[in-house]
Amino acid sequence: MNTADKVETVRWVGDVDGQLVLIDQTLLPVEFREITCGTLEEVWEAIKVLRVRGAPAIGIAAAYGVCLGLQPYAAADHDSFFDRLDEVVKYLGESRPTAVNLFWALRRMEKLAASLRQSASIREIRLALLDEARTIHEEDRRMCHAIGRHGADLLTHGQGVLTHCNAGGLATAEYGTALSVFFTAQDQGKQVHVFVDETRPLLQGSRLTAWELKQRGITATLICDSMAAQVMREGKVQAVITGADRIAANGDSANKIGTYSVAVLARAHGIPFYIAAPSSTFDLSIASGAEIPIEERASDEITHGFGKPTAPEGVAVYNPAFDVTPAELIKAIITERGVIDPVATETIAACLGEPG
Ligand code: MRU
């Protein structure tokens, strides 16, 4: 049996007093272990240290995190309950800054609760919030499959494609965004060969993407990030597809550090560079990528990769976790609503609607 078909990145167990179960992605591919988060703080920690990661999955986990954070307030009055909701949303929003799906999901939860404040009991609001988290989860599942269908049309049998980081089932409710395109192409009988950037410093490519592709029987070759130019020059790659963490109104797209370099290389070699992302990854409130907050992570991710010292003690380190690929380097953005091509403020607005 295919393990990937059984993989549930995030799942809620039980009723409104239930718990959140996550695959601990920091342990993959060596160990497949699920962890249970029974408190808000455990969800925050899981997001912070990347036990759950990838923009859509972070949003889903945070939505369930809101439900957990409100459990101790089941008997509270409305004012205390809503004060607590504000606190929970603020706290979860401080876990990671770049992926807009986190804030999108939190806003949805807040809006739903606010709409019920005057008319519903605390128990009814808690039940409605759990339903909303489940809806966010289910919608993501459907969006990923739709992205796969739109994206697969862009690939032809026998192509080499390159991806960076992990935009697979582990980063979403199921199936992924960039990887969904490869999975769908395979389902349609088109074989593609995926070159997987290992994705320094945390190796989401080698640990997670290579694992997912292997589980689903897609032929893949792992390369170090620094080898992408060489495989392009050798003619092994005909398209690049990555996910995104936040896409500005003009199409500038933040994704895992190193994506921008890949897009520049793709342009230099005349290879189309695609972003695959659901509408929940667009932030139409910002005009360009210059406004996207870039997470900076701890220096030991670089100096002590996976525990082993690889740099002299005390060396200065800069560790931005994301970069922004300018829209002009992106051939098209594959969304659940269709393919945005060319990428520009007008075409994005036409596909997604004006900023809300
Ligand atoms: O730091 P991570 O592992 O959360 O970064 C993830 C990425 O950059 C993904 O490419 C992005 O979130 C898209 S996931 C469908």
Short mmCIF file of C-alpha atoms and ligand atoms in Angstrom, two decimals:
data_model
loop_
_atom_site.label_atom_id
_atom_site.label_comp_id
_atom_site.label_asym_id
_atom_site.label_seq_id
_atom_site.Cartn_x
_atom_site.Cartn_y
_atom_site.Cartn_z
CA MET A 1 0.00 0.00 0.00
CA ASN A 2 1.12 3.53 -0.79
CA THR A 3 1.97 5.37 2.44
CA ALA A 4 1.33 8.75 0.80
CA ASP A 5 -2.35 7.88 0.39
CA LYS A 6 -2.66 7.39 4.13
CA VAL A 7 -0.75 10.53 5.07
CA GLU A 8 -2.83 13.09 6.87
CA THR A 9 -0.63 16.08 7.57
CA VAL A 10 -3.12 17.51 10.04
CA ARG A 11 -6.24 15.96 11.55
CA TRP A 12 -8.66 16.85 14.30
CA VAL A 13 -9.66 13.99 16.56
CA GLY A 14 -12.88 14.12 18.57
CA ASP A 15 -15.54 16.75 19.03
CA VAL A 16 -15.21 20.37 20.13
CA ASP A 17 -13.16 19.17 23.12
CA GLY A 18 -10.90 17.14 20.84
CA GLN A 19 -7.23 17.42 19.91
CA LEU A 20 -5.06 18.11 16.90
CA VAL A 21 -2.86 15.34 15.51
CA LEU A 22 0.07 16.30 13.26
CA ILE A 23 2.81 14.45 11.43
CA ASP A 24 6.05 15.63 13.03
CA GLN A 25 7.80 16.71 9.84
CA THR A 26 11.08 17.44 11.61
CA LEU A 27 11.59 13.67 11.92
CA LEU A 28 11.00 12.74 8.27
CA PRO A 29 12.22 10.84 6.34
CA VAL A 30 13.91 8.83 9.09
CA GLU A 31 10.83 8.42 11.22
CA PHE A 32 7.11 8.77 10.51
CA ARG A 33 5.55 9.84 13.79
CA GLU A 34 2.34 11.62 14.64
CA ILE A 35 2.14 13.96 17.62
CA THR A 36 -0.92 15.14 19.49
CA CYS A 37 -1.38 18.81 20.34
CA GLY A 38 -3.82 19.26 23.21
CA THR A 39 -3.05 22.91 23.90
CA LEU A 40 -2.69 26.18 22.04
CA GLU A 41 0.96 26.39 23.12
CA GLU A 42 1.72 23.00 21.59
CA VAL A 43 0.26 24.11 18.25
CA TRP A 44 2.29 27.34 18.38
CA GLU A 45 5.47 25.38 19.07
CA ALA A 46 4.72 22.89 16.28
CA ILE A 47 4.32 25.75 13.78
CA LYS A 48 7.38 27.62 15.07
CA VAL A 49 9.80 24.69 14.84
CA LEU A 50 8.29 23.38 11.57
CA ARG A 51 6.73 20.16 12.86
CA VAL A 52 3.89 21.41 10.70
CA ARG A 53 4.95 23.66 7.85
CA GLY A 54 4.05 24.82 4.38
CA ALA A 55 1.74 27.80 3.97
CA PRO A 56 -1.66 26.07 3.66
CA ALA A 57 -0.90 23.50 6.38
CA ILE A 58 0.13 26.26 8.78
CA GLY A 59 -3.21 27.99 8.16
CA ILE A 60 -5.18 24.81 8.79
CA ALA A 61 -3.23 24.01 11.97
CA ALA A 62 -3.76 27.56 13.24
CA ALA A 63 -7.51 27.36 12.64
CA TYR A 64 -7.67 24.22 14.78
CA GLY A 65 -5.29 25.93 17.22
CA VAL A 66 -7.95 28.59 17.80
CA CYS A 67 -10.41 25.84 18.81
CA LEU A 68 -7.85 24.44 21.26
CA GLY A 69 -7.10 27.86 22.69
CA LEU A 70 -10.77 28.41 23.46
CA GLN A 71 -11.39 25.05 25.17
CA PRO A 72 -10.52 26.34 28.67
CA TYR A 73 -13.07 29.15 28.12
CA ALA A 74 -16.06 26.87 27.56
CA ALA A 75 -17.81 28.25 30.63
CA ALA A 76 -16.74 31.86 30.19
CA ASP A 77 -19.08 34.80 29.58
CA HIS A 78 -19.11 36.37 26.12
CA ASP A 79 -16.75 39.24 26.97
CA SER A 80 -14.06 36.98 28.47
CA PHE A 81 -14.48 34.48 25.63
CA PHE A 82 -13.97 37.17 22.97
CA ASP A 83 -11.02 38.69 24.88
CA ARG A 84 -9.47 35.24 24.88
CA LEU A 85 -10.16 34.85 21.15
CA ASP A 86 -8.25 38.09 20.49
CA GLU A 87 -5.33 36.81 22.58
CA VAL A 88 -5.29 33.42 20.84
CA VAL A 89 -5.35 34.96 17.37
CA LYS A 90 -2.56 37.40 18.26
CA TYR A 91 -0.45 34.64 19.78
CA LEU A 92 -0.80 32.26 16.83
CA GLY A 93 -0.09 35.13 14.44
CA GLU A 94 3.29 35.58 16.12
CA SER A 95 4.44 32.03 15.30
CA ARG A 96 5.62 32.68 11.72
CA PRO A 97 5.34 35.93 9.74
CA THR A 98 5.63 35.15 6.02
CA ALA A 99 2.94 32.66 4.97
CA VAL A 100 -0.24 34.71 4.59
CA ASN A 101 -2.42 31.58 4.84
CA LEU A 102 -1.85 31.73 8.60
CA PHE A 103 -3.38 35.22 8.88
CA TRP A 104 -6.05 34.42 6.29
CA ALA A 105 -7.23 31.43 8.35
CA LEU A 106 -7.10 33.36 11.63
CA ARG A 107 -9.13 36.19 10.10
CA ARG A 108 -11.75 33.73 8.90
CA MET A 109 -12.07 32.28 12.39
CA GLU A 110 -12.34 35.74 13.96
CA LYS A 111 -14.93 36.92 11.44
CA LEU A 112 -17.09 33.87 11.95
CA ALA A 113 -17.01 34.25 15.73
CA ALA A 114 -17.82 37.97 15.49
CA SER A 115 -20.84 37.25 13.29
CA LEU A 116 -22.28 35.01 16.04
CA ARG A 117 -21.42 37.14 19.08
CA GLN A 118 -24.89 38.61 19.59
CA SER A 119 -26.95 35.58 18.65
CA ALA A 120 -25.22 32.41 19.83
CA SER A 121 -24.15 30.74 23.08
CA ILE A 122 -20.47 30.08 23.77
CA ARG A 123 -20.99 26.40 23.00
CA GLU A 124 -22.64 27.25 19.68
CA ILE A 125 -19.78 29.60 18.78
CA ARG A 126 -17.20 26.94 19.65
CA LEU A 127 -19.02 24.38 17.51
CA ALA A 128 -19.24 26.84 14.63
CA LEU A 129 -15.51 27.59 14.93
CA LEU A 130 -14.64 23.91 14.76
CA ASP A 131 -16.84 23.63 11.67
CA GLU A 132 -15.05 26.59 10.13
CA ALA A 133 -11.63 25.01 10.78
CA ARG A 134 -12.89 21.80 9.16
CA THR A 135 -14.18 23.81 6.19
CA ILE A 136 -10.81 25.55 5.75
CA HIS A 137 -9.21 22.11 5.82
CA GLU A 138 -11.62 20.60 3.30
CA GLU A 139 -11.47 23.61 0.98
CA ASP A 140 -7.68 23.29 0.86
CA ARG A 141 -7.98 19.65 -0.13
CA ARG A 142 -10.23 20.62 -3.04
CA MET A 143 -8.08 23.59 -4.08
CA CYS A 144 -4.98 21.37 -4.25
CA HIS A 145 -6.68 18.87 -6.54
CA ALA A 146 -7.94 21.69 -8.79
CA ILE A 147 -4.44 23.22 -8.97
CA GLY A 148 -3.15 19.83 -10.06
CA ARG A 149 -5.71 19.62 -12.87
CA HIS A 150 -4.92 23.11 -14.19
CA GLY A 151 -1.16 22.66 -13.86
CA ALA A 152 -0.94 19.22 -15.46
CA ASP A 153 -2.12 20.75 -18.76
CA LEU A 154 1.12 22.75 -18.84
CA LEU A 155 3.35 19.66 -18.79
CA THR A 156 4.03 17.11 -21.48
CA HIS A 157 5.06 13.48 -21.25
CA GLY A 158 8.76 12.92 -20.70
CA GLN A 159 9.61 16.41 -19.42
CA GLY A 160 12.10 17.18 -16.70
CA VAL A 161 10.77 19.57 -14.05
CA LEU A 162 12.52 21.14 -11.11
CA THR A 163 11.00 22.04 -7.77
CA HIS A 164 12.33 23.77 -4.67
CA CYS A 165 11.36 23.17 -1.02
CA ASN A 166 8.23 21.10 -0.34
CA ALA A 167 4.89 22.12 -1.79
CA GLY A 168 3.38 18.67 -1.43
CA GLY A 169 0.75 16.91 0.63
CA LEU A 170 2.81 17.55 3.75
CA ALA A 171 2.51 21.31 3.18
CA THR A 172 -1.25 21.25 2.59
CA ALA A 173 -4.39 19.32 3.50
CA GLU A 174 -3.53 16.77 0.84
CA TYR A 175 -1.74 16.37 -2.51
CA GLY A 176 0.02 19.74 -2.42
CA THR A 177 0.29 22.59 -4.89
CA ALA A 178 3.44 22.17 -7.03
CA LEU A 179 3.54 18.44 -6.32
CA SER A 180 -0.16 18.13 -7.07
CA VAL A 181 0.72 19.11 -10.65
CA PHE A 182 3.18 16.22 -10.87
CA PHE A 183 0.79 13.75 -9.22
CA THR A 184 -2.04 14.74 -11.54
CA ALA A 185 0.20 14.54 -14.62
CA GLN A 186 1.14 11.03 -13.53
CA ASP A 187 -2.54 10.10 -13.03
CA GLN A 188 -3.13 11.29 -16.61
CA GLY A 189 -0.40 9.00 -17.90
CA LYS A 190 2.20 11.73 -18.42
CA GLN A 191 5.51 10.80 -16.90
CA VAL A 192 7.66 13.62 -15.66
CA HIS A 193 11.07 13.40 -14.06
CA VAL A 194 11.38 15.70 -11.07
CA PHE A 195 14.66 17.32 -10.06
CA VAL A 196 14.41 18.07 -6.35
CA ASP A 197 16.50 20.88 -4.87
CA GLU A 198 17.57 19.73 -1.44
CA THR A 199 16.65 23.19 -0.06
CA ARG A 200 19.21 24.39 2.45
CA PRO A 201 19.27 24.92 5.34
CA LEU A 202 16.39 22.73 6.57
CA LEU A 203 16.30 20.31 3.63
CA GLN A 204 12.56 20.31 2.97
CA GLY A 205 13.39 19.16 -0.59
CA SER A 206 15.49 16.14 0.28
CA ARG A 207 13.69 15.18 3.50
CA LEU A 208 10.07 15.79 2.43
CA THR A 209 9.66 16.26 -1.34
CA ALA A 210 11.93 13.36 -2.30
CA TRP A 211 10.05 11.23 0.27
CA GLU A 212 6.62 12.18 -1.10
CA LEU A 213 7.63 11.61 -4.73
CA LYS A 214 9.08 8.23 -3.84
CA GLN A 215 5.90 7.25 -1.98
CA ARG A 216 3.88 8.01 -5.10
CA GLY A 217 6.24 6.35 -7.54
CA ILE A 218 7.34 9.51 -9.37
CA THR A 219 10.86 9.35 -10.72
CA ALA A 220 12.98 11.95 -9.01
CA THR A 221 16.60 13.01 -8.76
CA LEU A 222 17.86 14.88 -5.74
CA ILE A 223 20.34 17.69 -6.33
CA CYS A 224 22.04 20.24 -4.09
CA ASP A 225 20.62 23.74 -4.58
CA SER A 226 23.89 24.83 -6.19
CA MET A 227 23.47 22.26 -8.99
CA ALA A 228 20.31 23.71 -10.53
CA ALA A 229 22.19 25.81 -13.11
CA GLN A 230 24.15 22.80 -14.26
CA VAL A 231 21.12 20.54 -14.77
CA MET A 232 19.42 23.37 -16.68
CA ARG A 233 22.46 23.88 -18.91
CA GLU A 234 22.54 20.13 -19.56
CA GLY A 235 18.97 20.40 -20.90
CA LYS A 236 17.49 18.15 -18.24
CA VAL A 237 14.78 20.58 -17.10
CA GLN A 238 11.94 21.97 -19.24
CA ALA A 239 9.88 23.64 -16.49
CA VAL A 240 10.21 24.78 -12.88
CA ILE A 241 7.24 24.69 -10.50
CA THR A 242 7.32 25.81 -6.87
CA GLY A 243 4.76 26.77 -4.25
CA ALA A 244 4.45 30.16 -2.56
CA ASP A 245 3.95 31.56 0.92
CA ARG A 246 2.54 34.95 -0.01
CA ILE A 247 1.75 36.49 -3.38
CA ALA A 248 1.36 40.27 -3.60
CA ALA A 249 -1.28 41.97 -5.77
CA ASN A 250 1.24 42.40 -8.61
CA GLY A 251 2.32 38.73 -8.54
CA ASP A 252 5.63 39.10 -6.68
CA SER A 253 5.83 35.79 -4.80
CA ALA A 254 7.55 34.89 -1.56
CA ASN A 255 8.63 31.28 -1.24
CA LYS A 256 11.39 29.31 0.45
CA ILE A 257 14.82 30.93 0.34
CA GLY A 258 16.53 29.98 -2.91
CA THR A 259 13.40 30.16 -5.06
CA TYR A 260 14.41 33.56 -6.44
CA SER A 261 17.79 32.15 -7.58
CA VAL A 262 16.00 29.28 -9.32
CA ALA A 263 13.70 31.73 -11.11
CA VAL A 264 16.70 33.80 -12.29
CA LEU A 265 18.39 30.64 -13.53
CA ALA A 266 15.22 29.53 -15.31
CA ARG A 267 15.03 32.90 -17.10
CA ALA A 268 18.70 32.66 -18.08
CA HIS A 269 18.08 29.25 -19.64
CA GLY A 270 14.74 30.10 -21.30
CA ILE A 271 12.80 27.69 -19.03
CA PRO A 272 9.30 28.64 -17.85
CA PHE A 273 9.06 29.24 -14.10
CA TYR A 274 5.61 28.59 -12.57
CA ILE A 275 4.18 29.19 -9.12
CA ALA A 276 1.38 26.87 -7.96
CA ALA A 277 -0.71 28.30 -5.12
CA PRO A 278 -4.29 28.50 -3.87
CA SER A 279 -6.21 31.77 -3.60
CA SER A 280 -5.57 31.71 0.17
CA THR A 281 -1.88 32.46 -0.56
CA PHE A 282 -2.61 35.78 -2.27
CA ASP A 283 -2.36 38.96 -0.24
CA LEU A 284 -4.13 41.54 -2.37
CA SER A 285 -3.76 44.12 0.41
CA ILE A 286 -0.11 44.65 -0.56
CA ALA A 287 0.86 46.11 -3.91
CA SER A 288 4.21 44.39 -4.29
CA GLY A 289 6.62 41.90 -2.75
CA ALA A 290 8.55 44.72 -1.05
CA GLU A 291 5.87 44.65 1.66
CA ILE A 292 6.13 40.93 2.41
CA PRO A 293 7.66 40.29 5.86
CA ILE A 294 10.54 37.84 5.57
CA GLU A 295 11.07 35.49 8.50
CA GLU A 296 14.60 35.34 9.86
CA ARG A 297 15.46 32.13 11.64
CA ALA A 298 18.08 31.08 14.18
CA SER A 299 21.73 31.01 13.11
CA ASP A 300 22.25 27.46 14.34
CA GLU A 301 20.14 26.17 11.43
CA ILE A 302 23.19 27.12 9.34
CA THR A 303 26.09 26.66 11.74
CA HIS A 304 24.83 23.41 13.27
CA GLY A 305 22.71 21.82 10.54
CA PHE A 306 20.88 18.89 12.18
CA GLY A 307 23.14 19.10 15.20
CA LYS A 308 26.53 18.86 13.52
CA PRO A 309 28.83 21.91 13.74
CA THR A 310 29.66 23.07 10.22
CA ALA A 311 31.03 26.56 10.83
CA PRO A 312 33.57 28.18 13.15
CA GLU A 313 32.22 29.20 16.54
CA GLY A 314 30.93 32.78 16.64
CA VAL A 315 30.78 33.39 12.87
CA ALA A 316 28.19 35.97 11.80
CA VAL A 317 25.16 34.42 10.11
CA TYR A 318 22.21 35.75 8.10
CA ASN A 319 19.34 33.28 7.77
CA PRO A 320 16.29 34.65 5.91
CA ALA A 321 13.84 31.76 5.48
CA PHE A 322 12.16 33.16 2.35
CA ASP A 323 12.86 35.33 -0.66
CA VAL A 324 10.66 37.15 -3.15
CA THR A 325 10.61 36.26 -6.82
CA PRO A 326 9.59 39.30 -8.88
CA ALA A 327 6.49 38.82 -11.03
CA GLU A 328 8.42 39.43 -14.24
CA LEU A 329 10.31 36.17 -13.73
CA ILE A 330 7.10 34.15 -13.29
CA LYS A 331 5.61 32.76 -16.50
CA ALA A 332 2.26 31.92 -14.85
CA ILE A 333 0.61 31.27 -11.49
CA ILE A 334 -1.43 28.08 -11.27
CA THR A 335 -4.40 28.53 -8.92
CA GLU A 336 -7.48 26.46 -8.20
CA ARG A 337 -9.45 28.96 -10.31
CA GLY A 338 -7.25 28.66 -13.37
CA VAL A 339 -3.85 29.68 -14.68
CA ILE A 340 -2.91 33.36 -14.43
CA ASP A 341 -0.83 34.15 -17.51
CA PRO A 342 0.61 36.72 -17.88
CA VAL A 343 1.25 37.58 -14.24
CA ALA A 344 0.20 41.19 -13.56
CA THR A 345 -1.97 43.16 -11.15
CA GLU A 346 -4.86 43.21 -13.65
CA THR A 347 -4.80 39.49 -14.51
CA ILE A 348 -4.56 38.54 -10.83
CA ALA A 349 -7.46 40.82 -9.91
CA ALA A 350 -9.50 39.40 -12.79
CA CYS A 351 -8.91 35.86 -11.53
CA LEU A 352 -9.35 36.49 -7.81
CA GLY A 353 -11.41 39.63 -7.48
CA GLU A 354 -10.41 43.03 -6.14
CA PRO A 355 -8.74 43.36 -2.69
CA GLY A 356 -11.31 42.87 0.06
O1 MRU B 1 9.56 27.03 5.93
P1 MRU B 1 8.54 26.16 5.27
O2 MRU B 1 8.95 24.74 5.14
O3 MRU B 1 7.17 26.32 5.89
O4 MRU B 1 8.44 26.76 3.79
C1 MRU B 1 7.51 26.19 2.90
C2 MRU B 1 7.55 26.73 1.54
O5 MRU B 1 8.28 27.66 1.23
C3 MRU B 1 6.57 26.16 0.56
O6 MRU B 1 7.10 26.17 -0.74
C4 MRU B 1 5.29 27.01 0.56
O7 MRU B 1 4.81 27.15 1.87
C5 MRU B 1 4.23 26.44 -0.30
S1 MRU B 1 3.51 24.98 0.38
C6 MRU B 1 2.24 24.48 -0.63
#
